[in-house]
XYZ file of C-alpha atoms in Angstrom:
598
model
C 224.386 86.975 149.732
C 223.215 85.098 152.824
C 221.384 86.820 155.577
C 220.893 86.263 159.301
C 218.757 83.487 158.841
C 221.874 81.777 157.211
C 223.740 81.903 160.340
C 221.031 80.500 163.044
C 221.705 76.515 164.754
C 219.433 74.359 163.587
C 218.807 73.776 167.291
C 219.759 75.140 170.558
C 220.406 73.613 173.580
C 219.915 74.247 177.641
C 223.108 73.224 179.093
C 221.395 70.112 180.237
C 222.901 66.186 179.425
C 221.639 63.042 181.209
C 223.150 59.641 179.851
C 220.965 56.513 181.109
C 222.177 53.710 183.377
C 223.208 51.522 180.481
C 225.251 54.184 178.486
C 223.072 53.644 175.572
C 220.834 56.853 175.021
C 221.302 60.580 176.458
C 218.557 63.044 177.144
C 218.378 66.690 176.762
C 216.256 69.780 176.004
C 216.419 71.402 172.577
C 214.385 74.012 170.870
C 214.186 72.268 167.659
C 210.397 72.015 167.413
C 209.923 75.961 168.567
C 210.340 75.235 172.261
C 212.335 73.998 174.708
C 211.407 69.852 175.042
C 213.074 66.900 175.991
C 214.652 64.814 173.390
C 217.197 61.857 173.303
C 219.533 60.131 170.955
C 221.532 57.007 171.320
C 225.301 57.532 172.329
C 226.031 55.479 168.875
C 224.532 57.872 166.905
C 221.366 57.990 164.774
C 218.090 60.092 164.690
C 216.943 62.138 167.888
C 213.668 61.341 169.313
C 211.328 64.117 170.544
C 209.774 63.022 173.551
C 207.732 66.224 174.733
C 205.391 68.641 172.548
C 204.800 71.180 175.381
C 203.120 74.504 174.566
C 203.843 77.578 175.998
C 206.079 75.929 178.225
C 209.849 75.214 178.279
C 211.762 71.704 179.896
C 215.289 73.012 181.576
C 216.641 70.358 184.104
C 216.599 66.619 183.825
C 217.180 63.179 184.788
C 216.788 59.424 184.419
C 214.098 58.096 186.184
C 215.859 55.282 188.106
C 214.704 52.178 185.978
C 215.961 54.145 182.612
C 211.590 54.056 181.356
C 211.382 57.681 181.930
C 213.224 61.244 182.818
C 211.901 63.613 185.235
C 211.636 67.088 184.256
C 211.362 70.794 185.079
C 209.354 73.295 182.725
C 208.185 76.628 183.592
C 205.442 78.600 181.413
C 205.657 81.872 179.047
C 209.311 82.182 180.602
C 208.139 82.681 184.178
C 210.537 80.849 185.762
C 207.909 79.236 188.052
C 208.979 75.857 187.496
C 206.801 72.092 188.062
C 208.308 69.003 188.026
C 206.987 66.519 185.426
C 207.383 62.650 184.614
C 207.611 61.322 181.061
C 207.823 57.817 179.229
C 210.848 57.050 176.820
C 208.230 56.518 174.377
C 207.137 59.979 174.771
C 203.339 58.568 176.705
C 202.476 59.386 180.204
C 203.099 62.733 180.640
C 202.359 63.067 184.352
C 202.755 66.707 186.500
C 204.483 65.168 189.484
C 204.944 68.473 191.797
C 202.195 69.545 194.049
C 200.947 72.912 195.797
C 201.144 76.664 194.157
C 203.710 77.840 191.361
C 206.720 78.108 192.527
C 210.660 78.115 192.282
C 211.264 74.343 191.674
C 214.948 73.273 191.299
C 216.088 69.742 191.127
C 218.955 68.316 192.922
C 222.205 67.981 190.640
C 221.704 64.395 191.268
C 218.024 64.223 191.926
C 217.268 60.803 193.187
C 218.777 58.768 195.976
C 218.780 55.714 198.229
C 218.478 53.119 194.905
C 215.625 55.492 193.274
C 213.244 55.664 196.571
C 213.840 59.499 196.641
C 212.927 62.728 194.949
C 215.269 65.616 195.876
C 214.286 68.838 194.919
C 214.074 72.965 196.237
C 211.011 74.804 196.010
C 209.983 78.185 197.890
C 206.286 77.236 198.541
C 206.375 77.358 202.367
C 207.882 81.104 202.445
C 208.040 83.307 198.845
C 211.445 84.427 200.069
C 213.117 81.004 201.284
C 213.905 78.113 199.102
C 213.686 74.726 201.339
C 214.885 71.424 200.565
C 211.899 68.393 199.986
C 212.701 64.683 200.135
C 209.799 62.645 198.718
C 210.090 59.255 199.422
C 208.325 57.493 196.409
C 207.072 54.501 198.121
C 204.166 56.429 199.671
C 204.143 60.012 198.440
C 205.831 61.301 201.737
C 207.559 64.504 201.794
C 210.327 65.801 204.659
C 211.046 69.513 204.543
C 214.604 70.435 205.950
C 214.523 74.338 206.112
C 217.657 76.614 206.093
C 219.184 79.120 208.213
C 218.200 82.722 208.196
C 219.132 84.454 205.039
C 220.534 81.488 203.079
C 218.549 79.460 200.091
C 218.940 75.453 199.761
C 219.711 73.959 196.555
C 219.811 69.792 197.344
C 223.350 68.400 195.349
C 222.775 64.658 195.471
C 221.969 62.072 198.503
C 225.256 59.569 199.337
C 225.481 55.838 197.725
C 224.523 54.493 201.118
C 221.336 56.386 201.628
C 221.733 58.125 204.903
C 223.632 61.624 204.022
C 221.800 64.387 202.174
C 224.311 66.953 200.532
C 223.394 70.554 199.812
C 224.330 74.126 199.169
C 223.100 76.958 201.038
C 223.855 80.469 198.823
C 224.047 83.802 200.659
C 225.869 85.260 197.148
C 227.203 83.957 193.976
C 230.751 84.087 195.626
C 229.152 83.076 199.357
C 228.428 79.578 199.644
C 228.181 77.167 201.903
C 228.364 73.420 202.020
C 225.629 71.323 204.461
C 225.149 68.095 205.512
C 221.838 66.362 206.332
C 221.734 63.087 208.671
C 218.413 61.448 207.022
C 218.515 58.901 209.568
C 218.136 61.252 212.211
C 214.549 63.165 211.751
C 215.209 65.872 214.559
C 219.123 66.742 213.514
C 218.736 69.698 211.193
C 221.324 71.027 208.418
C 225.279 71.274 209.771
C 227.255 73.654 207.805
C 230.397 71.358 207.117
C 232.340 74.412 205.447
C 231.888 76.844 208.609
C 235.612 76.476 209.771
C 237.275 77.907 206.701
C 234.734 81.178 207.223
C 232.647 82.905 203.967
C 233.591 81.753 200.372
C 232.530 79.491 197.314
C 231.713 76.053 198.515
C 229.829 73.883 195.973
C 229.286 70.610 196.273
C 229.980 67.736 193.769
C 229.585 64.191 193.919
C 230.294 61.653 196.097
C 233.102 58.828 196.387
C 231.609 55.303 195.885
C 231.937 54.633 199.506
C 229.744 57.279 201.080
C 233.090 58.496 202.959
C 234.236 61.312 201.236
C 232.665 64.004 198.429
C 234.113 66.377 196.163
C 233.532 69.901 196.228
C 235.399 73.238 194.093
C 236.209 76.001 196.257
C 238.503 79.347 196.398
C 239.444 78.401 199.750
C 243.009 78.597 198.404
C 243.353 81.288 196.154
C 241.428 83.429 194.018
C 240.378 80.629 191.365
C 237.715 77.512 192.454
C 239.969 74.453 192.722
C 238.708 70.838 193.508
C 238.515 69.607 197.070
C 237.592 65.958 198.506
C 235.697 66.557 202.117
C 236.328 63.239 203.786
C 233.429 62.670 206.466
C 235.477 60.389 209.064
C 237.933 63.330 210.133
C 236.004 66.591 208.817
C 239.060 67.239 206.648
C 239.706 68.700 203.086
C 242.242 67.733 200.850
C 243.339 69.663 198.117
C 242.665 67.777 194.416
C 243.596 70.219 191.502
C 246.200 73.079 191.462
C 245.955 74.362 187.905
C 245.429 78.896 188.490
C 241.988 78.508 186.826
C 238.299 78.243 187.810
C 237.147 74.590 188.024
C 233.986 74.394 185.698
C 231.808 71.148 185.708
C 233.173 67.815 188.203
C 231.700 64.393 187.808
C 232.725 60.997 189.788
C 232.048 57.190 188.750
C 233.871 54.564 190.468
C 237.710 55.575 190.743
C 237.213 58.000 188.034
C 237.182 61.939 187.952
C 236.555 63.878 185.800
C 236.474 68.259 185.090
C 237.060 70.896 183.039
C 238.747 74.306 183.411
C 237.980 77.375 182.257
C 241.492 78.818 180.715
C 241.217 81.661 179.608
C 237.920 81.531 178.505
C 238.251 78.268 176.680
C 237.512 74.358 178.470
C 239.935 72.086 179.265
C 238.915 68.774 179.773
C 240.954 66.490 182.347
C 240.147 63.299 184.088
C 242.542 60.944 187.099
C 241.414 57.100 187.441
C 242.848 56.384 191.508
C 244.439 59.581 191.209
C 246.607 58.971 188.110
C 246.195 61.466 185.062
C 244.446 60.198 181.866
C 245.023 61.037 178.315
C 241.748 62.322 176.890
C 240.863 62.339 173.115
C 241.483 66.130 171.401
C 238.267 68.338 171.456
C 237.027 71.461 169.564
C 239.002 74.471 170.933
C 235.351 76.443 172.942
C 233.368 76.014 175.649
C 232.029 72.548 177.673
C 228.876 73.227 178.541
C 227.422 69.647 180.219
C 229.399 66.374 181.211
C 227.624 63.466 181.951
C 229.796 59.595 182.428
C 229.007 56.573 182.205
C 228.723 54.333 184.743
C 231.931 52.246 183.795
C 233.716 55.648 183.112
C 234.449 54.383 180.063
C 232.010 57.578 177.856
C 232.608 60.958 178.678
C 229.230 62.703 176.771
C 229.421 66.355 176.373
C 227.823 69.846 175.409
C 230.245 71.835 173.846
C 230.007 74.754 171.731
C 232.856 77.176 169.756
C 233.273 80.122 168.245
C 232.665 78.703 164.437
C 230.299 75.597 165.541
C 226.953 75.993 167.113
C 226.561 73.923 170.261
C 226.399 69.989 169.841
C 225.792 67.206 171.840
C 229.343 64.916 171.735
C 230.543 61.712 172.729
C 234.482 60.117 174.049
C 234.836 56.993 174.315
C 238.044 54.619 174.041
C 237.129 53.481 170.372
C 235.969 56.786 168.411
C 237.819 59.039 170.203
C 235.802 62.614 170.113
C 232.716 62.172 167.892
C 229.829 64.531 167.232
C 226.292 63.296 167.848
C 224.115 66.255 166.178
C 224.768 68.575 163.329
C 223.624 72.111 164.532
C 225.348 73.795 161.801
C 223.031 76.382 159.978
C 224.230 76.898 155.584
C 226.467 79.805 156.425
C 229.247 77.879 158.439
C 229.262 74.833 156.110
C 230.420 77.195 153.164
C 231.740 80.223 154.863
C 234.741 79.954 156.873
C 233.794 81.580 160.410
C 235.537 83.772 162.028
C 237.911 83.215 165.339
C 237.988 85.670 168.247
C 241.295 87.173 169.234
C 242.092 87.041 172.985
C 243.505 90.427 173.819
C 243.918 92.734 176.905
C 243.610 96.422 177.475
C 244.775 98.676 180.094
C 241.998 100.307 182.819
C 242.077 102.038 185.910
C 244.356 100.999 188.665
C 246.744 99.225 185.986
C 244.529 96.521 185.678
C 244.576 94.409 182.751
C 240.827 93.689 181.050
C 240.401 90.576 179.023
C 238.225 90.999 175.675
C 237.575 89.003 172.491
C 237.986 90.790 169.260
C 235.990 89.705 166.176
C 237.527 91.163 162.913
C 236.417 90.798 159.558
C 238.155 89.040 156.782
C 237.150 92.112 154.428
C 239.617 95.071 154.127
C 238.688 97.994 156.982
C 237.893 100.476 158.182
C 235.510 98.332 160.033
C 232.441 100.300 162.399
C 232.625 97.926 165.499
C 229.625 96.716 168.216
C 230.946 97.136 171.783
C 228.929 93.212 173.087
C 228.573 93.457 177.001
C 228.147 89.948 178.217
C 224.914 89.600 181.421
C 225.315 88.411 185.041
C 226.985 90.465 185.689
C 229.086 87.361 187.394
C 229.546 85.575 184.244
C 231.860 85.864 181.153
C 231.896 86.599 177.420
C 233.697 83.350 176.043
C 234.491 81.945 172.765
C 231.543 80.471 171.846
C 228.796 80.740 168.620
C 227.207 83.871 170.252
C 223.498 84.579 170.359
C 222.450 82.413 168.008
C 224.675 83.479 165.066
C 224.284 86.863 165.733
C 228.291 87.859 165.744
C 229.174 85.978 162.853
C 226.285 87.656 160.586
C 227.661 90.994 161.492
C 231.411 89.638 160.797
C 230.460 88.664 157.368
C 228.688 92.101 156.966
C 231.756 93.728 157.723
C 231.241 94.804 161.335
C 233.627 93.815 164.565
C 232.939 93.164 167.828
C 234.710 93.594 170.804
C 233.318 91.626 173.940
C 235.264 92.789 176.974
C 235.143 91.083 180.489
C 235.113 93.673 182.718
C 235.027 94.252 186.417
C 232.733 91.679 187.988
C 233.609 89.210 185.184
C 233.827 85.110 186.245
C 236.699 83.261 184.890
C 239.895 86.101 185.798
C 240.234 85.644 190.285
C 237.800 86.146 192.982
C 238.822 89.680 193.111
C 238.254 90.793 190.102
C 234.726 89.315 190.057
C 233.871 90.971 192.940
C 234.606 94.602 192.212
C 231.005 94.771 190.771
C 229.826 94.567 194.490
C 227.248 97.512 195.092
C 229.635 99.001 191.870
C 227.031 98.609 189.441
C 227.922 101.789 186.927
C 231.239 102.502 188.526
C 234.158 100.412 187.952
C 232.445 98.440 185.400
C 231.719 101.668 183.025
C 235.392 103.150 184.384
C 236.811 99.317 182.168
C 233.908 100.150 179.085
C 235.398 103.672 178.604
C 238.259 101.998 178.171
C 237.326 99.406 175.946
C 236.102 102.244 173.895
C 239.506 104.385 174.071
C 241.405 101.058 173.040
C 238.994 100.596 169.856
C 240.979 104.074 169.012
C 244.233 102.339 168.720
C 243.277 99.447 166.691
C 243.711 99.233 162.764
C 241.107 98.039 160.987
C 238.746 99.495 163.300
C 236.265 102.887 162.516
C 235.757 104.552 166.005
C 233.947 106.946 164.607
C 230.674 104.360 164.144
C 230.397 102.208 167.503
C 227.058 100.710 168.961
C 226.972 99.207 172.476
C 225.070 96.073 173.274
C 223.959 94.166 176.200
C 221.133 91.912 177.480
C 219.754 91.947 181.112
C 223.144 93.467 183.268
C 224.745 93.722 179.655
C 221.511 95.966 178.882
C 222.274 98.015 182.000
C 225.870 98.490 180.980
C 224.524 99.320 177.244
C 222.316 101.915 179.161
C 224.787 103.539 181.148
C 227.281 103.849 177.713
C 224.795 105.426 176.051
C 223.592 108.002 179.111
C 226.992 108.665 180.570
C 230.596 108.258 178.263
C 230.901 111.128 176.364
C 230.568 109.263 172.813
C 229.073 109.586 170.086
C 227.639 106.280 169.464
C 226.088 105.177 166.466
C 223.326 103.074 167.882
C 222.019 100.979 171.215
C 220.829 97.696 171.991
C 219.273 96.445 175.918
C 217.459 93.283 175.433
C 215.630 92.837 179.341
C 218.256 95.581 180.701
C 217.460 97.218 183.882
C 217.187 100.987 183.919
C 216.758 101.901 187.446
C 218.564 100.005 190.337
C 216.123 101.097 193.211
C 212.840 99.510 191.127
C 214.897 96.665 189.894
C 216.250 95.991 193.513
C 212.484 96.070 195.001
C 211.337 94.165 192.665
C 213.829 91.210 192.510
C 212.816 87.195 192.882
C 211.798 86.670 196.590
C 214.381 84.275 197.049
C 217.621 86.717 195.653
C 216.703 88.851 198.420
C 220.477 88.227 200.369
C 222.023 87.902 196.707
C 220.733 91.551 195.313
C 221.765 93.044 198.907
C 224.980 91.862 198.891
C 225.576 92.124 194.891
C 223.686 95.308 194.180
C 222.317 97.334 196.821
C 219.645 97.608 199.865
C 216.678 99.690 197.628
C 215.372 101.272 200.894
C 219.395 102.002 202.783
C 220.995 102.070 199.582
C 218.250 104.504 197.599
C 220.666 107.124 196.718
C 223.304 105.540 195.740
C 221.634 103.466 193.381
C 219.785 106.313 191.728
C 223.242 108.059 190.866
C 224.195 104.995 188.876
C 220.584 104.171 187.718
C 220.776 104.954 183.135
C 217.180 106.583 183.800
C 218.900 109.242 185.978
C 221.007 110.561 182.622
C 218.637 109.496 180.475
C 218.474 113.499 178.805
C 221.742 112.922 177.415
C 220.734 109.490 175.127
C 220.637 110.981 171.810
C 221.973 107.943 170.167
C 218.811 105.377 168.382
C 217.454 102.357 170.572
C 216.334 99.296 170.213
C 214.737 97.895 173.497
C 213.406 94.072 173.474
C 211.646 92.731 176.654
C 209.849 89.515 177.851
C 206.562 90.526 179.160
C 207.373 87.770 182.012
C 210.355 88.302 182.834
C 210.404 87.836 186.790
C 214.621 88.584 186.737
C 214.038 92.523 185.172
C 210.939 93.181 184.977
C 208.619 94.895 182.412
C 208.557 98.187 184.202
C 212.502 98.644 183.922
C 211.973 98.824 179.389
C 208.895 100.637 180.164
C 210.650 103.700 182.046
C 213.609 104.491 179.821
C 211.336 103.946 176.363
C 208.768 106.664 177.918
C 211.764 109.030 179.141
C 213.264 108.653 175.694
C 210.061 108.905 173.597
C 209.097 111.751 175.726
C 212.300 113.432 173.958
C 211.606 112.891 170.713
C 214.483 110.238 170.304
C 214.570 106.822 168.041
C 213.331 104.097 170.076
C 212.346 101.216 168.750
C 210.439 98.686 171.464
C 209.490 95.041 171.518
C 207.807 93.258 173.568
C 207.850 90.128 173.410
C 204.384 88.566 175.494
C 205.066 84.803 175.637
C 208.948 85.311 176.795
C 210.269 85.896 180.031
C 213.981 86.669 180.888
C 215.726 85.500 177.283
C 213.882 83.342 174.573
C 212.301 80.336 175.112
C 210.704 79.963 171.791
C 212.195 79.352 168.974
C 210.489 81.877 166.493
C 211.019 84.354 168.936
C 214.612 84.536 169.399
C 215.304 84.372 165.536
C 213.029 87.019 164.947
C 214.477 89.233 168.035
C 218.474 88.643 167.138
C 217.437 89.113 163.350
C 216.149 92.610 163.870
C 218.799 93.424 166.655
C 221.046 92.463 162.922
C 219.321 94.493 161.104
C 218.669 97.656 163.361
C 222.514 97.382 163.779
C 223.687 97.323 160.235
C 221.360 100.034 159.894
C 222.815 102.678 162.117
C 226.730 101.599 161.957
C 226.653 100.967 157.854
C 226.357 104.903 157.731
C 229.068 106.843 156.370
């Protein structure tokens, strides 16, 4: 019988693809040697090459250096998000730190260097904890200009224009409130101008630009309640609509006359692409979720991150020859000789007559099966069909145990409105849509309501919480993995810089104090009564230590089964390799445990 460690990737990856200027070789993090490091592989295929061996640190974004001999990088340490900016060879020599002053929040531009390599674009709150500026280092003599933003919005740089002179950037007030600004670098005096301003507060992101410094694209809700492509042309301020498909735009990427997304329908990618505005036929893919696009300069190789319910995440190539080819083999012994299994995409009826999309995992064995209620983080993001948390899903499949994964109120992917009925909701709507979830379970054959756990990491661990504490269940066992426990310390103690973000998204801690106590888990933390298991990074600067720390002592205070694991080299998720397979293994374990029971 295999066991968990059956079912874990060979290797994960961050999200993260960079192809160099000759199409030849792509870069990207993986944890394959224990950490997160930068590695590439040629676009032909062949055997990866590790160019990194950082300890106690973890790469996350990067680029080609200009002349294709290096990659810049980001890493932060023991998953403290405090990120510096490195330089390394191709041959894996020269590892040089290339960001200067205190630890900080260092972000790279989406395109990070500019004006035929001569600049470094990059955010980084070092001037003011609570404000994240834009820097342009000119590389010629070490130079840095500072462009600061308006009161309560953070910068994050997007990429400078072909011709040198515009600087493109995002200024974020929310996760649904963003604007787009444009910087004049040939005028030192002219600050930021909000291009975006007429058509008021929405989602405004910038993508890349049109070969002739005119004109950029951008996704936006502007017109409707999904994100749909724009082009912002500079000589008239206008903006043209691109896309009208009724889902959210996902990743964009330009080359030349060529443009290229993906959708998210229904939870799944679609991959489309125009050349001068005429539709393309693109080579089939795996039926999950794109993660990364990267092009080639000729257009001519789309390269890809892509991951699906019954495949780990791999690295992938199109191109006009081969069609859709995998370059790595993630695929851990389970999947090559057990046949995975597929979600279900269902709906179930909440308050209001709303309509909640889920995933249902069932087993291939005969039920009754006992069932795991997954609640996906964010909470602004989405439970999709992808290989989830490292295998952990389709170990507890082939041990005979569903899972349903709902996305409920504040969920991406379903309209603008429904994502924002989490706003300063947090325990309301959101556990109105899981008491559902668990009243639909009820209905389903197959299914054993009487054994159901609830599980969640950081706002899925709040949500896990808040089951447990305040729907009138009786659940068989709990999981929070970095979950917050009470809003008003969570709230104080947020990132300097999400300071707009957690007012506008959770609550003010000092005006909102009240309020956030009556949906804080530790306030009905008397009624828990079901087991926990509680894992935590030690520097985690998202939820903090103290959040595990206060339900664990309420609960052990009690008398009730807590099991607590802290995890001192890990911030907010796993970084390290070791850690994450031990962590989801005895989440598995503590699980099959408590819902095997008869």
């Amino acid at each position: 019988m295999p066991d968990y460690l059956d079912f874990v990737p060979i290797e994960r990856f961050r999200g993260q693809v960079a192809l160099s200027s000759d199409a030849e070789t792509v870069a990207y993090c993986s944890n394959a040697g224990g950490t997160f490091d930068v590695w590439t592989i040629p676009t032909v295929g062949g055997a990866p090459h590790r160019l990194t061996r950082l300890e106690r640190q973890a790469a996350c974004q990067l680029a080609w250096w200009p002349d294709d001999k290096g990659l810049v990088f980001t890493a932060d340490r023991n998953g403290d998000e405090q990120y510096r900016i490195y330089r390394i060879g191709t041959d894996g020599e020269e590892l040089t730190e290339i960001s200067a002053g205190p630890d900080c929040q260092r972000v790279l531009a989406d395109t990070p260097f500019g004006a035929e390599g001569r600049y470094l674009l990059y955010a980084a709150n070092d001037r003011d904890r609570t404000v994240q500026d834009i820097l342009v280092r000119d590389l010629s003599d070490d130079t840095e200009r500072r462009i600061i933003p308006p009161d309560g919005v953070n910068f994050t740089p997007a990429s400078m224009s072909p011709d040198g002179r515009w600087l493109l950037a995002a200024g974020l007030r929310s996760n649904t409130d963003i604007a787009i600004y444009l910087i004049d670098l040939t005028d030192p005096v002219l600050g930021a101008v909000c291009v975006t301003a007429e058509h008021g507060s929405g989602y405004f992101a910038p993508g890349p630009w049109t070969p002739d410094s005119t004109a950029f694209y951008l996704s936006t809700d502007v017109w409707g309640e999904f994100t749909a492509i724009g082009r912002y042309t500079l000589t008239d301020a206008s903006m043209q609509r691109i896309s009208s498909d009724d889902w959210d735009v996902e990743h964009i990427e330009a080359v030349g006359d060529m443009l290229v997304w993906s959708l998210n329908q229904g939870g799944r990618s679609v991959l489309r692409a125009t050349r001068n505005g005429t539709e393309l036929t693109l080579a089939d893919l795996p039926q999950g979720v794109i993660d990364a696009i990267a092009l080639s300069p000729d257009g001519e190789q789309i390269v890809l991150e892509i991951d699906t319910p019954t495949r780990p995440s791999e690295l992938g190539v199109i191109d006009p020859a081969g069609g859709f080819r995998y370059l790595t083999d993630t695929r851990p012994p389970a999947v090559q000789v057990i046949d995975p299994v597929e979600p279900d995409l269902i709906t179930y009826s909440s308050s209001g007559g709303r309509r909640i999309h889920a995933l249902l995992y069932q087993p291939r064995t005969p039920g009754p099966h006992p069932v795991l209620l997954s609640v996906h983080g964010g909470p602004e993001a989405q439970e999709r069909p992808e290989y989830a948390y490292a295998g952990l899903y389709q170990y507890l499949l082939h041990e005979g145990v569903a899972v349903l994964a709902p996305n409920i109120a504040g969920s991406t992917g379903y309209g603008l409105t429904h994502q924002k009925l989490i706003y300063r909701d947090w325990g309301g709507i959101d556990l109105v849509d899981l008491d559902h979830a668990v009243r639909h379970l009820t209905t389903l054959p197959g299914i054993d309501a009487d054994r159901i756990a609830v599980m969640g990491g950081s706002y899925g661990g709040f949500a896990a919480l808040s089951c447990l504490s305040r729907l009138p269940y009786r659940w068989a066992a709990g999981v929070s993995f970095c979950g917050p426990s009470n809003l008003v310390t969570l709230a104080r103690a947020c990132p300097p810089t999400w300071r707009p973000t957690v007012d506008a998204v959770l609550g003010n801690p000092d005006t909102d104090a009240e309020h956030l106590t009556r949906r804080s888990p530790i306030t009905y933390a008397d009624a828990i009564t079901a087991p926990l298991l509680v894992l935590q990074g030690a520097h985690d600067p998202r939820v903090p230590q103290d959040e595990s720390d206060q339900i664990v002592t309420r609960l052990r205070a009690r008398g009730i089964d807590v099991r607590y694991d802290i995890y001192p080299d890990e911030g907010h998720g796993f970084s390290n390799r070791a850690n994450e397979i031990k962590a989801y293994g005895d989440i598995a374990q503590f699980l099959l445990t408590h819902l095997m029971r008869k």
